[in-house]
XYZ file of C-alpha atoms in Angstrom:
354
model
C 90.060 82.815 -109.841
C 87.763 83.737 -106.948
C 85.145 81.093 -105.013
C 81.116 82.264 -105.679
C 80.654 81.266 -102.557
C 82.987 84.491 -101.563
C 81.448 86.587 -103.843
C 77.810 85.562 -102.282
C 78.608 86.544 -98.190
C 79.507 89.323 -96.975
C 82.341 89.739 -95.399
C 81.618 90.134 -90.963
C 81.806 93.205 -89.813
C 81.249 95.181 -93.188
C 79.720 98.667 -93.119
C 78.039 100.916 -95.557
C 79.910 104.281 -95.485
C 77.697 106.769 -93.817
C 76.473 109.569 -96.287
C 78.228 112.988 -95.744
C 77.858 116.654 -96.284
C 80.997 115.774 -98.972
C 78.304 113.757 -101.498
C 75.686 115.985 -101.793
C 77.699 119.825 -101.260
C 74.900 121.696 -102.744
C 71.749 120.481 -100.793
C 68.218 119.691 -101.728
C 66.353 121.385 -104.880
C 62.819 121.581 -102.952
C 61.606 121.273 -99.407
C 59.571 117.784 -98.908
C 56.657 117.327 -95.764
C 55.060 114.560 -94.339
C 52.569 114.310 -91.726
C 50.765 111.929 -89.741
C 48.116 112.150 -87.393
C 48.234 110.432 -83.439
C 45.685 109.152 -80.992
C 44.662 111.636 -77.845
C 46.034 109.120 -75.616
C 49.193 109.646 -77.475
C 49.143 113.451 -76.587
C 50.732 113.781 -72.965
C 53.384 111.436 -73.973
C 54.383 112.995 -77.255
C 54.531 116.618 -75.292
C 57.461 115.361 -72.698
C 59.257 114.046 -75.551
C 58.749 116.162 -78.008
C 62.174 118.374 -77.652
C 64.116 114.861 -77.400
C 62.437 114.458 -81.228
C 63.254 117.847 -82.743
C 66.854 117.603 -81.261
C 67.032 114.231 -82.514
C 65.893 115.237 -85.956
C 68.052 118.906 -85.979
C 70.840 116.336 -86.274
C 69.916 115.767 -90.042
C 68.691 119.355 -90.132
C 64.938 118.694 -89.947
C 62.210 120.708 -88.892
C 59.743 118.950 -86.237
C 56.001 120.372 -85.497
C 53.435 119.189 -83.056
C 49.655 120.692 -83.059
C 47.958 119.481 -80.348
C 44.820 121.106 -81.788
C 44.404 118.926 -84.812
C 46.678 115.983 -83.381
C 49.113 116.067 -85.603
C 52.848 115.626 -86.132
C 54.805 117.487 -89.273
C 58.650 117.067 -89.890
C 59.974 119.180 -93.355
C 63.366 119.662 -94.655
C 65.422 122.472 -94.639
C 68.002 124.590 -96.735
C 70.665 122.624 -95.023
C 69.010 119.024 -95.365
C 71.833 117.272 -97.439
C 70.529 113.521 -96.836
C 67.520 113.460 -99.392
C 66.987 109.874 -97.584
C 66.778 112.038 -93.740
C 63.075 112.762 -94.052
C 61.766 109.245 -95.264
C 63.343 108.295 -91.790
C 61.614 111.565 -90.149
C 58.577 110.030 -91.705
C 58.716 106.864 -90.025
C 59.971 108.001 -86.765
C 56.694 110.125 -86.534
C 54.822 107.224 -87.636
C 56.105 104.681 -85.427
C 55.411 107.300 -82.149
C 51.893 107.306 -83.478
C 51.530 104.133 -83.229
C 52.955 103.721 -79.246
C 56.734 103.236 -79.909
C 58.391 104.293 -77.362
C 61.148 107.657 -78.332
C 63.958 105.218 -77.357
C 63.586 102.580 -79.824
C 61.982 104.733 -82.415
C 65.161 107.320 -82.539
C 66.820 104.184 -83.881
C 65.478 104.494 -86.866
C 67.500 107.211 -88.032
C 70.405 104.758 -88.066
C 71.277 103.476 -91.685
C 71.133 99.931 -91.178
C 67.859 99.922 -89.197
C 64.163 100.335 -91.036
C 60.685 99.872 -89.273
C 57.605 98.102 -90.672
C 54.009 99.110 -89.724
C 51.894 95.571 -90.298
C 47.886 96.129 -90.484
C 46.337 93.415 -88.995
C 42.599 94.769 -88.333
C 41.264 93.505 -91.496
C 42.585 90.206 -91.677
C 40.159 88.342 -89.992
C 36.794 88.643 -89.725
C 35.257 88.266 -85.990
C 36.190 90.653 -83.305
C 36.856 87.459 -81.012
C 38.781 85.564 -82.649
C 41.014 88.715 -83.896
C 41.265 89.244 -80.169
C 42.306 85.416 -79.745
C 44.605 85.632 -82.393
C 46.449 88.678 -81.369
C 46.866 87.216 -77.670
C 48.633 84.127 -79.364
C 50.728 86.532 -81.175
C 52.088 88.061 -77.855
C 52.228 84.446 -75.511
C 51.583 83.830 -71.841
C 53.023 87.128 -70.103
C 55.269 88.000 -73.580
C 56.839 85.222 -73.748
C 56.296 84.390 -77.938
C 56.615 88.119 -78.636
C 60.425 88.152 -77.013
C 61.287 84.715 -78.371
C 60.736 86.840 -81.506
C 62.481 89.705 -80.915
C 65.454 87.641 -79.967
C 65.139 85.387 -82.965
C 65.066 88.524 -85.708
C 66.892 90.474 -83.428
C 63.802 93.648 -83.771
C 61.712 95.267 -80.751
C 58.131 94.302 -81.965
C 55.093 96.835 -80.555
C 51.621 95.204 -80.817
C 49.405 97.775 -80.565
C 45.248 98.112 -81.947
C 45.005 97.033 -85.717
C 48.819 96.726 -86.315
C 52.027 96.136 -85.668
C 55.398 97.821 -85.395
C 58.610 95.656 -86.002
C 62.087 97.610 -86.285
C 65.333 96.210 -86.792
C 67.244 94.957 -89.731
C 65.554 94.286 -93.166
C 66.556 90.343 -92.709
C 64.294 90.038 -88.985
C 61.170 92.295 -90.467
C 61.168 90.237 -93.250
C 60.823 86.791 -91.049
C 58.256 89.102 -88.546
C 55.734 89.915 -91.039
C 55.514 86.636 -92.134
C 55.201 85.495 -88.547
C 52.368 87.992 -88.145
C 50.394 87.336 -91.115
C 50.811 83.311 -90.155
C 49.588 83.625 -87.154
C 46.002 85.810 -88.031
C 45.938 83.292 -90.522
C 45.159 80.625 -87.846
C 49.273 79.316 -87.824
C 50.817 78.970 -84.572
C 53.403 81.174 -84.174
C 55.819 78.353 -82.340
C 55.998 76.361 -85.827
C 57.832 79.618 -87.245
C 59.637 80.106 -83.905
C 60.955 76.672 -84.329
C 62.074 77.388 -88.151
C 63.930 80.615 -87.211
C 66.013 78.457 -84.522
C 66.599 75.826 -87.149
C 67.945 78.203 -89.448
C 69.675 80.697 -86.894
C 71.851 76.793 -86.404
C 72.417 75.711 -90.358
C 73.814 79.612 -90.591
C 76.562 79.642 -88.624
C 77.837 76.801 -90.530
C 80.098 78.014 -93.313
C 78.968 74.913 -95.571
C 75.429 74.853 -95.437
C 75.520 78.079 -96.218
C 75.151 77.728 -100.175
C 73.167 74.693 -99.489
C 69.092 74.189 -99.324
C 67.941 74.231 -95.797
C 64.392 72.415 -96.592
C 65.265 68.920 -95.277
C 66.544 70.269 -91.878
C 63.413 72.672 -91.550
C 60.439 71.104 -90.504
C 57.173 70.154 -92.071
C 53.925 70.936 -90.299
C 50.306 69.774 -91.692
C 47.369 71.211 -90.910
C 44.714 68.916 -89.316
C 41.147 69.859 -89.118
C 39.925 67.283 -86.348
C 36.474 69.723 -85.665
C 33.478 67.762 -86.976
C 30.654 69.148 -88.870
C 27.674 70.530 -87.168
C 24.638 69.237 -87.570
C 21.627 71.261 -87.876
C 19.230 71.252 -85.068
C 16.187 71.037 -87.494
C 16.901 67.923 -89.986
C 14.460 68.134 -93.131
C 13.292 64.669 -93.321
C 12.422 63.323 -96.720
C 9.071 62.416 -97.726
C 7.912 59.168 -99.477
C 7.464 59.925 -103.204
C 4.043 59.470 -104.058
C 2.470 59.730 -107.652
C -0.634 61.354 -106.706
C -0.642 65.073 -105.934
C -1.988 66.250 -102.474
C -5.517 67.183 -102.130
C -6.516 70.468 -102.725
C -7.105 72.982 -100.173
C -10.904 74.454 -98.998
C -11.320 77.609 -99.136
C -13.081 79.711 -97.112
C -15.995 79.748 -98.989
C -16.587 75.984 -99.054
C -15.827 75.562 -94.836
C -19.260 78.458 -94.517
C -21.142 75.882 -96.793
C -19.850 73.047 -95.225
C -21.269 74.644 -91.095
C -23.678 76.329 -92.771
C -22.132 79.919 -92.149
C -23.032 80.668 -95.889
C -26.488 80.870 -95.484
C -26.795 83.131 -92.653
C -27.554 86.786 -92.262
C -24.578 89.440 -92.052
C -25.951 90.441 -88.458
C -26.403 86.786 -87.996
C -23.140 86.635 -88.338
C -21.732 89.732 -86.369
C -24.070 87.881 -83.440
C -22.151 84.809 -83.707
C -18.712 86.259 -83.659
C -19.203 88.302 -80.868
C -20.771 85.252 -78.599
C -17.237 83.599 -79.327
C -15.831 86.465 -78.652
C -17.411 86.959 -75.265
C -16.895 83.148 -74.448
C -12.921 83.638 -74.856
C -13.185 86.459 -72.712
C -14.800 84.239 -70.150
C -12.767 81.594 -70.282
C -9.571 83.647 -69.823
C -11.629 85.461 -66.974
C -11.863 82.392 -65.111
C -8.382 81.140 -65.496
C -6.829 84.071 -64.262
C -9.143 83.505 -61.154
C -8.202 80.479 -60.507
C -4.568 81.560 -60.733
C -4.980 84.100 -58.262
C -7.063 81.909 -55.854
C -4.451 79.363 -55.723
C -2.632 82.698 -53.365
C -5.497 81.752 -50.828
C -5.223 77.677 -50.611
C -3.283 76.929 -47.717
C -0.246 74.207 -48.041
C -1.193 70.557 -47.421
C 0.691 69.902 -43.582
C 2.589 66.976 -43.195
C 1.170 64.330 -40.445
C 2.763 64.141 -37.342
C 5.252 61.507 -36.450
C 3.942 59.026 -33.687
C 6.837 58.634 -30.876
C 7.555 55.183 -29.981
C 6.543 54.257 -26.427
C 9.497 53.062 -24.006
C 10.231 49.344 -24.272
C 8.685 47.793 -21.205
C 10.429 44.451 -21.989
C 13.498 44.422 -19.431
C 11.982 44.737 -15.915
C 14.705 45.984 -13.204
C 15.714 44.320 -10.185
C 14.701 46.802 -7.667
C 15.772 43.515 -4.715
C 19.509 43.180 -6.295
C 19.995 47.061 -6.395
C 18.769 47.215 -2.346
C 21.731 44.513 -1.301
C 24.182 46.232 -3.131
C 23.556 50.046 -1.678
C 23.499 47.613 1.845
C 26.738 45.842 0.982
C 28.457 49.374 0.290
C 27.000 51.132 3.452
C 28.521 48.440 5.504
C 32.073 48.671 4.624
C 34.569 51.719 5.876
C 35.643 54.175 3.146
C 39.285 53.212 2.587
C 39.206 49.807 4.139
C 40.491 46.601 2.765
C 38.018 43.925 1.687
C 37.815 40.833 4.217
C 39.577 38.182 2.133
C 42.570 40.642 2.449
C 42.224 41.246 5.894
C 42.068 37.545 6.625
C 45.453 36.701 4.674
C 47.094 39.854 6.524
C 46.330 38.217 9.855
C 48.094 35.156 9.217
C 50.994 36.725 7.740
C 51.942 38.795 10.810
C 50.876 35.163 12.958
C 53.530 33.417 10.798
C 56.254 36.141 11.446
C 55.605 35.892 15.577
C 56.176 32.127 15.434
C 59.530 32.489 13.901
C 60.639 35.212 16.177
């Protein structure tokens, strides 16, 4: 008796057996083509590595052109084509250097256990802006989302225009295009970033593996906090009244009512042009008066009195005199009298005792 749970993994390290010249001895019945067209920027790129593609694909025995004229890029099979499967991968490798993959990850696609998937993201969202805004999320500050994703599904990821290129193994472009499409659906790419780790965990244990994984993965709910805008013109409500609103005068009964009615057609033409010609004299004379206002000079601001000197402390011309008298007196360098005095009877003192 054998475990399921055997029969469900695969064993690690299990390979597909590559397909040989040995299956398929007698070749292809007819040639197949694909083409695919490329950007002009594309162009000088696509030139230097062009004979890196056509040895690449001479491997499998497929036929590479470029035209440069019409921008285009052709692989066929050949006589010797045994791999029917060889050109689908042609047709993707062309594909994904259309769309700015670099030769060195897209020559991985001709591996068996590697496929690409080209995600269209240009028409899932309406404004430019926020398409722009969403796309930036998609990549992170500097990169930083777009290689916590690569590392996660373990695929090189190329955001480039309206879509997306993702190649690695079926398991990571399954989790990436659901991580794309999340995220230009307005869904934070971390959430998803923090599912993959969850899961990347729970798989390396051998017990959880036949086990559901939804009460480890998290649960995130979407909260709409923006309010509603109001309107900037608010359509008040009237009071209901019974009684409909008066009808309207027409023309005919305002002439009646001034009196207009009973006057002569040139009567008229006579009135209409004297309020004609009094508009035109009104503006006249505001537009004068706007240009006059050039020629009135600015009001100047009055002059600041200054404050006479304070008269109220009177110097002592007598008390300055004794003191320039006082100073002209005494010697520059010699001691005040009071000193002099107590020097004297110090060196008295000092004779006595000798």
């Amino acid at each position: 008796a054998v475990d399921e749970s055997e029969l469900l993994t695969v064993p690690d390290g299990w390979k597909e057996p590559a397909f040989t010249r040995e299956d398929n001895p007698k070749g292809l019945l007819e040639e197949s083509s694909f083409a695919t067209l490329f950007p002009k920027y594309r162009e000088a790129y696509l030139k230097e590595c062009w004979p890196l593609v056509q040895k690449a694909l001479g491997e499998h025995y497929v036929n590479a052109a470029l035209d440069l004229i019409e921008g285009s890029m052709t692989v066929t099979t050949t006589k010797k084509t045994f791999d029917p499967y060889a050109i689908i991968r042609a047709r993707d490798l062309i594909k994904l250097l259309a769309r700015s993959v670099p030769f060195e990850q897209a020559v991985r696609i001709l591996q068996d256990d590697v496929a690409c998937d080209i995600i269209k993201i240009g028409s899932l969202v309406r404004k430019r802006e926020t398409f722009i805004k969403r796309r930036a999320r998609l990549l992170g500050p500097k990169g930083s989302t777009l290689k916590a994703l690569e590392l996660l599904t373990n695929c090189y990821i190329m955001v480039q225009g309206n879509t997306v290129s993702a190649l690695g193994p079926f398991s990571g472009l399954k989790e990436v295009r659901k991580v794309v499409l999340d995220t230009m659906k307005n869904i934070h790419p971390i959430y998803n970033i923090k599912t993959l780790m969850i899961k990347r965990e729970l798989a390396k244990d051998p017990e959880l593996r036949t086990q559901s994984w939804e009460r480890f993965l998290p649960k995130f709910k979407r909260k709409n906090l923006k309010k509603r805008k109001e309107p900037k013109k608010k359509n008040t409500k009237k009071e209901y009244t019974p009684f409909p609103p008066p009808q309207p005068e027409s023309q005919i009964d305002k002439e009646l009512a001034s009196g207009e009615y009973f006057l002569k057609e040139r009567q008229k033409k006579r009135k209409q042009m004297e309020e004609i010609k009094a508009k035109q004299a009104d503006a006249v004379k505001r537009r004068q008066e706007e240009r006059n206002k050039a020629f009135i000079p600015p009001k100047e601001k009055p002059a600041l009195k200054t404050k006479k000197a304070s008269t109220e402390k009177k110097i002592d011309i007598e008390a300055i005199k004794e003191k320039v008298k006082n100073a002209k007196k005494k010697k520059l360098g010699a001691l005040p009298e009071e000193e002099v005095k107590l020097k004297m009877a110090a060196d008295e003192k000092k004779k006595k005792k000798k």
